[in-house]
Short mmCIF file of C-alpha atoms in Angstrom, two decimals:
data_model
loop_
_atom_site.label_atom_id
_atom_site.label_comp_id
_atom_site.label_asym_id
_atom_site.label_seq_id
_atom_site.Cartn_x
_atom_site.Cartn_y
_atom_site.Cartn_z
CA MET A 7 183.83 89.49 5.42
CA ARG A 8 186.15 92.10 4.27
CA THR A 9 185.12 94.48 6.56
CA THR A 10 185.70 92.39 9.46
CA PRO A 11 189.76 93.22 9.34
CA VAL A 12 189.21 96.78 9.07
CA ILE A 13 186.80 96.87 12.06
CA MET A 14 189.25 94.83 14.00
CA ALA A 15 192.26 97.24 12.85
CA VAL A 16 190.59 100.39 14.24
CA PRO A 17 190.37 99.29 17.80
CA ALA A 18 193.92 97.99 17.37
CA ALA A 19 195.20 101.31 16.21
CA VAL A 20 193.44 103.37 18.88
CA LEU A 21 194.86 101.10 21.54
CA LEU A 22 198.39 101.56 20.19
CA LEU A 23 197.84 105.26 20.06
CA LEU A 24 196.60 105.19 23.77
CA LEU A 25 199.40 103.12 24.92
CA ALA A 26 202.10 105.33 23.30
CA GLY A 27 201.46 107.96 26.06
CA CYS A 28 202.55 105.12 28.67
CA VAL A 29 206.04 104.46 27.27
CA PRO A 30 208.92 105.76 29.71
CA GLY A 31 210.39 108.86 28.27
CA ASN A 32 207.32 110.29 26.50
CA GLU A 33 206.33 112.30 29.92
CA PRO A 34 205.12 115.95 28.80
CA THR A 35 207.30 118.98 29.24
CA PHE A 36 205.88 121.90 31.03
CA VAL A 37 207.50 125.41 30.35
CA SER A 38 206.98 128.00 33.00
CA SER A 39 208.13 131.55 33.28
CA ASP A 40 208.33 131.37 36.81
CA PRO A 41 211.72 130.57 38.62
CA PRO A 42 211.87 127.07 40.08
CA THR A 43 211.03 126.28 43.60
CA SER A 44 211.47 123.32 45.70
CA ARG A 45 208.35 121.62 46.76
CA PRO A 46 208.27 119.66 49.93
CA THR A 47 207.51 116.10 49.98
CA ALA A 48 204.43 114.76 51.40
CA THR A 49 204.82 112.30 53.91
CA GLY A 50 201.21 110.88 54.64
CA THR A 51 197.86 112.23 53.82
CA PRO A 52 197.83 115.92 54.03
CA SER A 53 195.01 117.48 56.49
CA PRO A 54 193.63 120.49 55.01
CA SER A 55 192.99 123.40 57.48
CA ALA A 56 189.37 123.84 58.48
CA THR A 57 187.37 126.25 56.51
CA PRO A 58 186.41 129.43 58.51
CA VAL A 59 182.88 129.96 59.53
CA ASP A 60 182.24 133.86 58.95
CA SER A 61 178.72 133.93 60.73
CA ALA A 62 179.99 132.05 63.83
CA THR A 63 179.63 133.90 67.14
CA PRO A 64 183.06 134.10 68.63
CA ILE A 65 183.83 132.53 72.09
CA THR A 66 185.71 135.03 74.20
CA ILE A 67 186.50 132.78 77.23
CA ASP A 68 190.01 131.44 77.62
CA CYS A 69 191.11 127.93 78.41
CA ASN A 70 191.34 128.50 82.11
CA VAL A 71 187.35 129.37 82.38
CA LEU A 72 186.60 126.51 79.97
CA ILE A 73 188.17 124.12 82.27
CA THR A 74 189.36 125.62 85.59
CA PRO A 75 192.60 124.63 87.03
CA GLN A 76 190.66 123.32 90.00
CA GLU A 77 188.30 121.32 87.67
CA MET A 78 191.69 119.81 85.98
CA ILE A 79 193.38 119.09 89.32
CA ASP A 80 190.06 116.97 90.43
CA TYR A 81 189.91 115.38 87.09
CA ASN A 82 193.70 114.32 87.26
CA ALA A 83 196.33 116.67 89.04
CA ASN A 84 198.93 115.39 86.54
CA PHE A 85 197.53 117.45 83.64
CA THR A 86 198.74 121.06 83.13
CA LEU A 87 197.75 123.72 80.55
CA LYS A 88 199.93 123.59 77.38
CA SER A 89 200.28 127.18 76.94
CA ASP A 90 201.90 126.70 73.31
CA TYR A 91 199.16 124.55 72.00
CA SER A 92 197.96 124.87 68.45
CA PRO A 93 195.60 122.24 67.21
CA ALA A 94 196.72 120.04 64.02
CA PRO A 95 195.35 121.18 60.70
CA GLY A 96 192.01 119.77 60.16
CA SER A 97 191.32 118.65 63.55
CA LEU A 98 188.44 119.12 65.32
CA GLY A 99 190.12 121.78 67.38
CA ASP A 100 191.33 123.44 64.11
CA GLN A 101 187.33 123.22 62.99
CA ALA A 102 186.30 125.15 66.33
CA VAL A 103 189.04 127.82 65.90
CA ALA A 104 188.06 128.27 62.22
CA ALA A 105 184.49 129.07 63.55
CA LYS A 106 185.68 131.63 66.13
CA GLY A 107 185.67 129.11 68.93
CA LEU A 108 188.22 128.10 71.20
CA ALA A 109 190.90 125.02 71.31
CA CYS A 110 192.77 124.08 74.47
CA ALA A 111 194.91 121.23 75.55
CA TRP A 112 196.51 119.85 78.97
CA VAL A 113 199.36 117.72 78.97
CA ASN A 114 200.27 114.87 81.29
CA GLY A 115 203.29 115.45 82.94
CA THR A 116 204.42 111.73 83.33
CA SER A 117 203.21 110.12 79.85
CA GLY A 118 202.89 113.41 77.78
CA GLU A 119 199.48 112.33 76.59
CA LEU A 120 197.32 115.28 75.72
CA ILE A 121 193.79 116.08 76.71
CA GLU A 122 192.42 118.42 73.89
CA VAL A 123 189.02 120.28 74.35
CA SER A 124 187.49 122.79 71.69
CA ALA A 125 184.25 124.67 71.47
CA ALA A 126 182.48 126.61 69.09
CA ASP A 127 178.96 128.69 68.94
CA LEU A 128 178.11 127.37 65.37
CA PRO A 129 175.42 129.17 63.29
CA GLU A 130 172.19 126.94 63.31
CA ALA A 131 172.82 125.44 59.76
CA GLU A 132 176.45 124.25 60.69
CA TYR A 133 175.47 123.33 64.19
CA THR A 134 172.80 120.85 62.49
CA ALA A 135 175.13 119.48 60.15
CA LYS A 136 177.58 118.65 62.68
CA MET A 137 175.01 116.94 64.84
CA ASN A 138 173.68 115.11 61.94
CA GLU A 139 177.16 113.84 61.08
CA LEU A 140 177.65 112.71 64.52
CA VAL A 141 174.72 110.51 64.50
CA THR A 142 176.30 108.48 61.59
CA THR A 143 179.91 108.65 62.69
CA SER A 144 179.67 108.17 66.35
CA ASN A 145 178.02 106.44 69.08
CA PRO A 146 175.15 108.51 71.22
CA VAL A 147 175.74 108.40 74.93
CA PRO A 148 173.70 110.17 77.66
CA THR A 149 176.51 110.64 79.76
CA PHE A 150 177.29 114.35 79.20
CA GLY A 151 173.90 115.56 80.22
CA VAL A 152 173.39 116.94 76.77
CA GLU A 153 173.24 115.29 73.23
CA GLY A 154 176.40 113.58 73.32
CA TYR A 155 178.51 111.01 71.30
CA PHE A 156 181.59 109.09 71.76
CA ARG A 157 183.92 106.88 69.78
CA ALA A 158 187.37 105.28 70.00
CA ASP A 159 189.41 106.15 66.95
CA GLY A 160 192.88 104.25 66.88
CA GLY A 161 193.49 104.26 70.64
CA THR A 162 192.13 107.58 71.23
CA GLY A 163 188.84 108.55 72.84
CA VAL A 164 186.77 111.36 70.91
CA ALA A 165 183.80 112.67 72.75
CA GLN A 166 181.43 115.45 71.28
CA ALA A 167 178.45 117.14 72.59
CA GLY A 168 176.18 119.61 71.14
CA THR A 169 173.97 122.11 73.65
CA GLY A 170 171.83 123.29 70.98
CA ARG A 171 174.03 125.98 70.58
CA PHE A 172 177.49 125.12 71.27
CA TRP A 173 179.55 122.16 69.75
CA ILE A 174 182.24 120.87 72.26
CA ALA A 175 184.96 118.03 71.46
CA ALA A 176 187.26 116.24 73.93
CA ILE A 177 189.83 113.88 72.51
CA SER A 178 192.48 112.05 74.28
CA PRO A 179 194.30 108.74 74.56
CA ALA A 180 193.20 108.81 78.25
CA PHE A 181 189.56 108.62 77.31
CA PHE A 182 188.53 104.79 77.03
CA GLU A 183 185.04 105.36 77.43
CA PRO A 184 182.62 108.14 77.68
CA GLY A 185 182.65 108.09 81.49
CA ASP A 186 186.43 109.25 81.30
CA ALA A 187 185.47 112.36 79.19
CA ALA A 188 182.46 113.08 81.17
CA PRO A 189 183.69 115.49 83.86
CA LEU A 190 185.75 117.55 81.56
CA MET A 191 182.89 117.82 79.04
CA LYS A 192 180.36 118.54 81.77
CA ALA A 193 182.73 121.43 82.85
CA ALA A 194 183.01 122.88 79.45
CA ILE A 195 179.14 122.72 79.07
CA ALA A 196 178.76 124.60 82.36
CA ALA A 197 181.55 127.23 81.58
CA LEU A 198 179.60 128.04 78.22
CA GLY A 199 176.36 128.48 79.75
#
């Protein structure tokens, strides 16, 4: 019976030691020989840039070949090529550029909505991984004439396709269903051969 108080006292002492680190004012102090720098405060979840794919084959066509001006006029004459476009870090376009691909955008002159289209010629392992990922994260569609997928993501339609070699993505709030993206996906697929 005398060992019971001792056994109970040990966990209590350990608990007190652990809680001592939680007392305000006991934060650790770090000493650095580097001069102080100001750090930007994050406002939301940061998107890491895509990891470069060194073994990818570069895509050498430009946006006006991926989807010609006439193809965009036929789709919707209110969209024009956005020459100063740069894909957001971590976006599908950023992933395509990291794989030596191409990312383009067209802007609606009335609403300001974007249509973003990107393409990459991925090495076999990366291509297979991308297609396998789409099987579990998107809905298969026959609309694009190749292995195609579509999902609505917070009011934005995301269309992706694989040709057996090229991975193509088209993203826009103007895409409500796969058929909305189909003319542009088919144009990009044809341009890539």
